[in-house]
Coordinates of C-alpha atoms in Angstrom, one line a residue:
X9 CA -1.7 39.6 55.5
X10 CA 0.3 42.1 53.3
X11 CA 0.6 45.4 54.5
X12 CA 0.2 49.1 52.8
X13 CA 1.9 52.2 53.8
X14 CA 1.8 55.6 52.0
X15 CA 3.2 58.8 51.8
X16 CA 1.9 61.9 50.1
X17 CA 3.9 64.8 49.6
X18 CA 2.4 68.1 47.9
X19 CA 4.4 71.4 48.1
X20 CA 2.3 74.6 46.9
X21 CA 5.2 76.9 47.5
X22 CA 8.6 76.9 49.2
X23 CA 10.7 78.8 52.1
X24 CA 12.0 81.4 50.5
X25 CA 15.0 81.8 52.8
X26 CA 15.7 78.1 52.1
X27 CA 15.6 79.2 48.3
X28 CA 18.1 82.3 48.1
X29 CA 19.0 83.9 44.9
X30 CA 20.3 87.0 46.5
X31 CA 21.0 89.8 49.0
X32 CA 20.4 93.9 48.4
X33 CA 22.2 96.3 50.7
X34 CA 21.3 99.4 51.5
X35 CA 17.0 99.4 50.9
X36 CA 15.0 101.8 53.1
X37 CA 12.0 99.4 52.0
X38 CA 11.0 95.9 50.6
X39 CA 7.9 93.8 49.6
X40 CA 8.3 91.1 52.1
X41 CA 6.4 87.9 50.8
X42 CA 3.7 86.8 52.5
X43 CA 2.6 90.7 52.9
X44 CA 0.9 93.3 50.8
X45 CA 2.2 96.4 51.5
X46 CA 5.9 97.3 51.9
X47 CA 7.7 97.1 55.6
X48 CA 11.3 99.1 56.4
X49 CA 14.0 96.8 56.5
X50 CA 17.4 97.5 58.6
X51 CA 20.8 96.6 57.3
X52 CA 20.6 93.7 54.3
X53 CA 17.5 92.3 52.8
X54 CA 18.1 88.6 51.4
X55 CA 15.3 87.7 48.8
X56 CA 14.0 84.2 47.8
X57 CA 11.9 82.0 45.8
X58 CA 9.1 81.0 47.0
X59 CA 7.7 79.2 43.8
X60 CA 4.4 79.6 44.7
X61 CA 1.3 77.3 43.0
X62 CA -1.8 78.0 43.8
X63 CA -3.2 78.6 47.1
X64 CA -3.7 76.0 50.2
X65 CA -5.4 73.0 49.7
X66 CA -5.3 73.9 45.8
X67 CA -2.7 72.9 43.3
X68 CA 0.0 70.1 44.5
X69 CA -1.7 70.2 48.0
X70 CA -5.2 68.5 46.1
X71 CA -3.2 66.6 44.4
X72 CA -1.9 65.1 47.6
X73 CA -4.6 65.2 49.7
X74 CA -6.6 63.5 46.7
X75 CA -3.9 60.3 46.3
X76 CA -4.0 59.8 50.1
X77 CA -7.9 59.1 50.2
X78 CA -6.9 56.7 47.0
X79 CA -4.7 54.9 48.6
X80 CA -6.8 55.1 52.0
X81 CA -9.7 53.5 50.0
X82 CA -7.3 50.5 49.0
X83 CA -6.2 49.8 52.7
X84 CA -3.1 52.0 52.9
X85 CA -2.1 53.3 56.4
X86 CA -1.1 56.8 54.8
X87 CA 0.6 59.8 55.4
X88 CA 0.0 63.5 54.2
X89 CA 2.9 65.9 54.5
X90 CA 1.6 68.8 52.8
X91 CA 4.1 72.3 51.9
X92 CA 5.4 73.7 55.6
X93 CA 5.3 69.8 56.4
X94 CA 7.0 68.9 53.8
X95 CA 10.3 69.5 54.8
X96 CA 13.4 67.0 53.8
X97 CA 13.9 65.8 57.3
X98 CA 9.8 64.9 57.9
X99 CA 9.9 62.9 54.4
X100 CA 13.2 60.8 55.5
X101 CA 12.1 60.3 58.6
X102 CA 8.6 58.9 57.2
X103 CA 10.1 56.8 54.5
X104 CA 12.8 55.4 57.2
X105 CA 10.1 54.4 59.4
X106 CA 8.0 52.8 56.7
X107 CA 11.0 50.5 55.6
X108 CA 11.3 49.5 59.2
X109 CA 7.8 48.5 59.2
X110 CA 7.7 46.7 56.0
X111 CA 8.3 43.1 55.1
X112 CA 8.5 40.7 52.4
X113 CA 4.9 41.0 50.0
X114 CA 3.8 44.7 51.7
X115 CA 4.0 47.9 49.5
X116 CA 4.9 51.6 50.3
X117 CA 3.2 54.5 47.8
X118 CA 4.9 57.2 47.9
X119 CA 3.6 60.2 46.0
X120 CA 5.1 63.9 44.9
X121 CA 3.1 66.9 43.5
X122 CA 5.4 69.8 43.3
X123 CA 8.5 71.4 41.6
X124 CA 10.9 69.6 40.2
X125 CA 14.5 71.1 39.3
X126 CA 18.2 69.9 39.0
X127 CA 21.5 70.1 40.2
X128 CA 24.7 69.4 38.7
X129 CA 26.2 65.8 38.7
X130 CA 29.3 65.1 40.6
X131 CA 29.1 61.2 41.0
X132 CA 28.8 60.8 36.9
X133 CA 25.7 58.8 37.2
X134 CA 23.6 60.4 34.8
X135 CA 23.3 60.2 31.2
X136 CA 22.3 64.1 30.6
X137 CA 25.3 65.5 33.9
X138 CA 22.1 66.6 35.8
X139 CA 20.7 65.0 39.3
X140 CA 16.7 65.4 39.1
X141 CA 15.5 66.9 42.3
X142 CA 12.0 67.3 44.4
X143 CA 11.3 71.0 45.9
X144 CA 10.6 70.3 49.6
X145 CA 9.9 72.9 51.7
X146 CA 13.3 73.4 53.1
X147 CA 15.4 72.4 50.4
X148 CA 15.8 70.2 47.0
X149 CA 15.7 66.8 47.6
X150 CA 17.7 65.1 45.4
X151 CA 17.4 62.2 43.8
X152 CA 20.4 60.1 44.8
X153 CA 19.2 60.6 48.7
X154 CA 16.1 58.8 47.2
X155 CA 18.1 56.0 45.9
X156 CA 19.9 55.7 49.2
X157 CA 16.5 55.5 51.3
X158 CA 15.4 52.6 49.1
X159 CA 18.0 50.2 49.6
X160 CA 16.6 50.2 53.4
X161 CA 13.7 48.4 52.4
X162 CA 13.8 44.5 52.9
X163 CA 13.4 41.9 50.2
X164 CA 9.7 41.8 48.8
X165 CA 8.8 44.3 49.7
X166 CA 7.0 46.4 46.7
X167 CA 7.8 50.1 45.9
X168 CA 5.3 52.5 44.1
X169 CA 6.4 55.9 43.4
X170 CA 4.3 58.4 41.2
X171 CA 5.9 61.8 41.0
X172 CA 4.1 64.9 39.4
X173 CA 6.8 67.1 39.2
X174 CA 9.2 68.7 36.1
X175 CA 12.1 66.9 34.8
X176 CA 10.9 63.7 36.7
X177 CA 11.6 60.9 33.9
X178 CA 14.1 59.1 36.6
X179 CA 13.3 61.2 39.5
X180 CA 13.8 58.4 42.0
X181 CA 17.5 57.4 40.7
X182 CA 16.0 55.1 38.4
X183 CA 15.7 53.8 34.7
X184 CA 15.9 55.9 31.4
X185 CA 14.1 59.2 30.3
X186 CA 13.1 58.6 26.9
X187 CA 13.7 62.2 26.6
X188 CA 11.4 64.2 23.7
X189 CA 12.0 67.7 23.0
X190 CA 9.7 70.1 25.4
X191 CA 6.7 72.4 23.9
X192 CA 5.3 75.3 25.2
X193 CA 2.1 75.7 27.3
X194 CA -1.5 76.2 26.8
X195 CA -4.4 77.5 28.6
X196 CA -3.8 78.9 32.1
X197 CA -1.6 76.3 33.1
X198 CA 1.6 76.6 35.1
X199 CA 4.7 74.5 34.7
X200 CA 6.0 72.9 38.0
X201 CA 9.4 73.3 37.1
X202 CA 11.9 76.1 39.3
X203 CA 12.9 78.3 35.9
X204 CA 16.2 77.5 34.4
X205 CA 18.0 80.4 35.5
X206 CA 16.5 80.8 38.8
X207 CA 17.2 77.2 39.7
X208 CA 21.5 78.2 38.6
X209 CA 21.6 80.6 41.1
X210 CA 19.9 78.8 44.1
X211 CA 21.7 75.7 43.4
X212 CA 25.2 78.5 43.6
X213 CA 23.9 79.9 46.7
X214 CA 23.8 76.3 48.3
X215 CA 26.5 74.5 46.4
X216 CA 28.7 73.4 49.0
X217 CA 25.6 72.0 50.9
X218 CA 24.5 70.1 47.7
X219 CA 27.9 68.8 47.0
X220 CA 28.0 67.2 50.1
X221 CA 24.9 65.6 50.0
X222 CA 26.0 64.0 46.9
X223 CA 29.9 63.0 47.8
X224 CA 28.8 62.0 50.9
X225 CA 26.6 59.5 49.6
X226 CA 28.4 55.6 48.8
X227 CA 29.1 55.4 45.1
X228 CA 28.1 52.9 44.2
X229 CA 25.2 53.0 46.1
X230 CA 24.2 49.5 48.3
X231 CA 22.2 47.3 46.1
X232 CA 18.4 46.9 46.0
X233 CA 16.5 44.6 47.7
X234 CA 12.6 45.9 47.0
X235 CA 11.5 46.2 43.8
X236 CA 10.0 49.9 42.8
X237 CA 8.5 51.3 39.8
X238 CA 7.9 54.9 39.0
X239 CA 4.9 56.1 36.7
X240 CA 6.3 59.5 36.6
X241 CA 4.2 62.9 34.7
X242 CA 7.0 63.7 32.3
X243 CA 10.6 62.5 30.8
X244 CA 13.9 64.2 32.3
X245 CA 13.9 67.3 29.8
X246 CA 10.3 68.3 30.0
X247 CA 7.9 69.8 32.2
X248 CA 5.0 68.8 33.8
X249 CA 1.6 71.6 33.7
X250 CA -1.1 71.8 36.6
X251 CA -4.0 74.0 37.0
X252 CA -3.5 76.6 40.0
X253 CA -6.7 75.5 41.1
X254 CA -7.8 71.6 40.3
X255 CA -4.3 70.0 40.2
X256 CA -1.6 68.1 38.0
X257 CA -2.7 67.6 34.7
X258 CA -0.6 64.0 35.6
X259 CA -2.7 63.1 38.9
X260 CA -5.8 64.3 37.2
X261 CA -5.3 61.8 34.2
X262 CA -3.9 59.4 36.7
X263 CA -7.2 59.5 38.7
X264 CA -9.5 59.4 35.5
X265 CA -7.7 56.3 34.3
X266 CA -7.9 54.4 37.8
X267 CA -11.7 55.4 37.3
X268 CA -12.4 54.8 40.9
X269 CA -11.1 51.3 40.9
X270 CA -13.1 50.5 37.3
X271 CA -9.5 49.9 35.9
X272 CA -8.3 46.1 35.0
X273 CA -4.8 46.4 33.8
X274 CA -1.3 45.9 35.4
X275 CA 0.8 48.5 36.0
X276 CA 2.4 48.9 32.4
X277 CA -1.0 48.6 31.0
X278 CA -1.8 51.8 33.6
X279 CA 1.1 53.8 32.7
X280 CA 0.2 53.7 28.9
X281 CA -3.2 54.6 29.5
X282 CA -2.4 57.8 31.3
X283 CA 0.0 58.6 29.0
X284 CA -2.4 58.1 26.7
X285 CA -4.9 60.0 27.8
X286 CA -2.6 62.9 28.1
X287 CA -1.8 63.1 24.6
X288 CA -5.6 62.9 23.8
X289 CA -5.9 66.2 25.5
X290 CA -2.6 67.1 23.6
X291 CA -4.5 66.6 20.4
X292 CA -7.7 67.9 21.4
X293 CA -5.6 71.0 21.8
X294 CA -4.0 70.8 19.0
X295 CA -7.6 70.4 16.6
X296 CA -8.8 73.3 18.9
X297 CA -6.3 75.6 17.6
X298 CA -6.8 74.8 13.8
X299 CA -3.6 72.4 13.8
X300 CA -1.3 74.7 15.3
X301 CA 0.9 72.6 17.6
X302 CA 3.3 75.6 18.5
X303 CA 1.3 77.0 21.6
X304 CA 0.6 73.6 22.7
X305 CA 2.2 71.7 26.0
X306 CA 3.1 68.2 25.7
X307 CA 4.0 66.1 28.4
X308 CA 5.1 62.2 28.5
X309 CA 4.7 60.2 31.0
X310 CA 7.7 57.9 32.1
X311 CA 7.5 54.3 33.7
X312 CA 10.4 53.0 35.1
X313 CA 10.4 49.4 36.7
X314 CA 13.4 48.7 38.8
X315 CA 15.3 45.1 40.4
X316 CA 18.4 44.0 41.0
X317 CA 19.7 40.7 40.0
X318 CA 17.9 37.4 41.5
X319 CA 15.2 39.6 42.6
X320 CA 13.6 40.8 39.1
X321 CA 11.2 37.8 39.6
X322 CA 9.6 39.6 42.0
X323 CA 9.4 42.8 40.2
X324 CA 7.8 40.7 37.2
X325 CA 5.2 39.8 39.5
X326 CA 5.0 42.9 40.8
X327 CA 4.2 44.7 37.3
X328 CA 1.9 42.1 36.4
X329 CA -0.7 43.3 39.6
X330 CA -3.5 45.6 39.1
X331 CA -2.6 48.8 40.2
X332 CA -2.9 50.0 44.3
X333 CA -3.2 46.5 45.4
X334 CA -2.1 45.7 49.0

C-alpha cells in the first residue's frame, strides 16, 4: 500500500541576526525588535530583518497549518515546521528522512508559505543569473540545495511541491518561468517577497557563506530518479500577495479549487484552475476600480512537471492523477 508523507513549512518572520543588513557604532539607545520601548546598548548594535507577516498562527503560519490538515485528511503522515522551527537544518533533516522512508509508488508533499528572494548565480544555471530562494528562519534556502535533496529519493517515488512564496516560478531547481512583467498591489495585501535592495545587502553580508553553498554543490547535479511537479503562486519575476491575517492569496485559491475534495481533474487541470481563479479576482479588481488596471496585483501561477529520461513515463502517470492522492 502506497505511502504519503508531508511537510509543511510556514515562516511569519525571520531571525533578524540571521538577516543582517548592518552594524551602528557608537548608540546610547536602540529599538530592539521584539520590544516596545527602547533599551541601552553597549559597544556596537547590529540590526536585521526580520520580514515580519502577520502575527502567529496568521499569515504563512495558517497557510501551513491549513495544508497539513489537507494533506492529513488524504492519509499523509505530515509534518508542520512553522517560523522558529523552520530553520534550514530541521527542513533537510525532514526531507532526508522522508526519502529514506519512501519507495517506489509513495509521494512526499512538501509545502512553503513565506518569503521568497534571490541570490546571484555562480553555477550559470539559470536563464535570468539569479538562484530563487525560500526564507527559513535561519537563513535563505536556496534552490539548488533543493535540487540536491531530491535526487535522494528512489525511483517512483512521486514529488509534490506547492510553494507560496515571491519569485517562485522554478523555486525548486525546476522547469521554466513563463515570466510576465509584475503589477502593483491592491487592497491591504502584502507582498512575500524580501525588497529588492534589502535582499542586496543581506545576500553581501553572507556572500561567502552563499557562495559556498552553491560551489560546493556537484554541477551537474546527480540525476533524478522521482518525478516532482511544482504548482507554484507566481512566475520567477513576480510576487506573490497574502493577507496579514487569512493567508496566501495562492493557498487560499489553492484550497477553494480543491473544494474539500469536490475537485475531479489531474494535476494540470488543478493548476489552471487556480490560476484561473486568480485572475478572476484580478479582474474583479480591475471592474471594481472602473478599468483601471494600474493599482492592481497580478500574480501567475507556474506548474512545472519534472523527469529525467526513461522515467517521464512515470511522471505522465503521475500528472494524469487527481490531485493529493496517496
Amino acid at each position: 500500500m502506497a505511502k504519503g508523507i508531508s511537510l509543511h513549512i510556514g515562516v511569519n518572520r525571520l531571525n533578524p541576526v540571521c538577516y543582517p543588513m548592518a552594524s551602528f557604532q557608537g548608540w546610547e539607545t536602540a529599538v530592539v525588535i521584539g520590544k516596545k520601548q527602547c533599551v541601552n546598548v553597549a559597544g556596537d548594535y547590529k540590526i536585521g530583518w526580520n520580514g515580519r507577516l502577520g502575527r502567529s498562527s496568521q499569515c504563512c503560519e495558517k497557510d501551513a497549518e491549513d495544508l497539513a490538515e489537507l494533506a492529513r485528511k488524504q492519509g499523509f503522515k505530515a509534518k508542520v515546521l512553522l517560523t522558529e522551527r523552520a530553520t534550514s537544518a530541521r527542513v533537510q533533516g525532514a526531507m532526508r528522512k522522508a526519502a529514506k522512508k519512501l519507495t517506489a509508488g509513495d509521494i512526499f508533499l512538501l509545502t512553503y508559505a513565506g518569503h521568497g528572494s534571490q541570490v546571484e548565480d555562480l553555477t550559470n544555471d539559470e536563464m535570468d543569473n539569479t538562484d530563487e530562494t525560500w526564507c527559513l528562519y535561519d537563513r535563505m534556502f536556496l534552490d539548488d540545495e533543493q535540487r540536491m535533496l531530491y535526487t535522494e529519493f528512489a525511483e517512483g517515488v512521486r514529488i509534490l511541491v506547492l510553494c507560496d512564496s515571491c519569485h517562485s516560478g522554478t523555486a525548486t531547481r525546476s522547469g521554466k518561468s513563463g515570466a510576465k512583467t509584475r503589477r502593483r498591489m491592491h487592497e491591504r495585501l502584502r507582498a512575500r517577497a524580501m525588497p529588492r535592495e534589502t535582499a542586496s545587502v543581506i545576500y553581501r553580508a553572507r556572500k561567502a557563506e552563499y557562495d559556498e553553498i552553491q560551489l560546493g554543490l556537484p554541477n551537474p547535479p546527480p540525476e533524478l530518479k522521482a518525478s516532482r511537479i511544482l504548482i507554484s503562486a507566481c512566475q520567477d519575476n513576480e510576487t506573490a500577495m497574502g493577507d496579514l491575517v487569512a493567508g496566501g492569496c495562492f493557498t487560499r485559491a489553492l484550497k477553494r479549487t480543491w473544494n474539500e475534495g469536490a475537485f475531479e481533474g489531474n494535476y494540470e487541470q488543478f493548476a489552471e484552475q487556480i490560476k484561473q481563479e486568480l485572475k478572476g479576482q484580478y479582474e474583479a479588481a480591475v471592474d471594481k476600480n472602473g478599468g483601471d488596471a494600474s493599482g492592481v496585483h497580478r500574480q501567475q501561477p507556474n506548474f512545472v512537471a519534472v523527469a529525467a529520461g526513461e522515467r517521464s513515463r512515470h511522471l505522465a502517470d503521475f500528472v494524469k492523477e487527481k490531485p493529493f492522492s496517496v
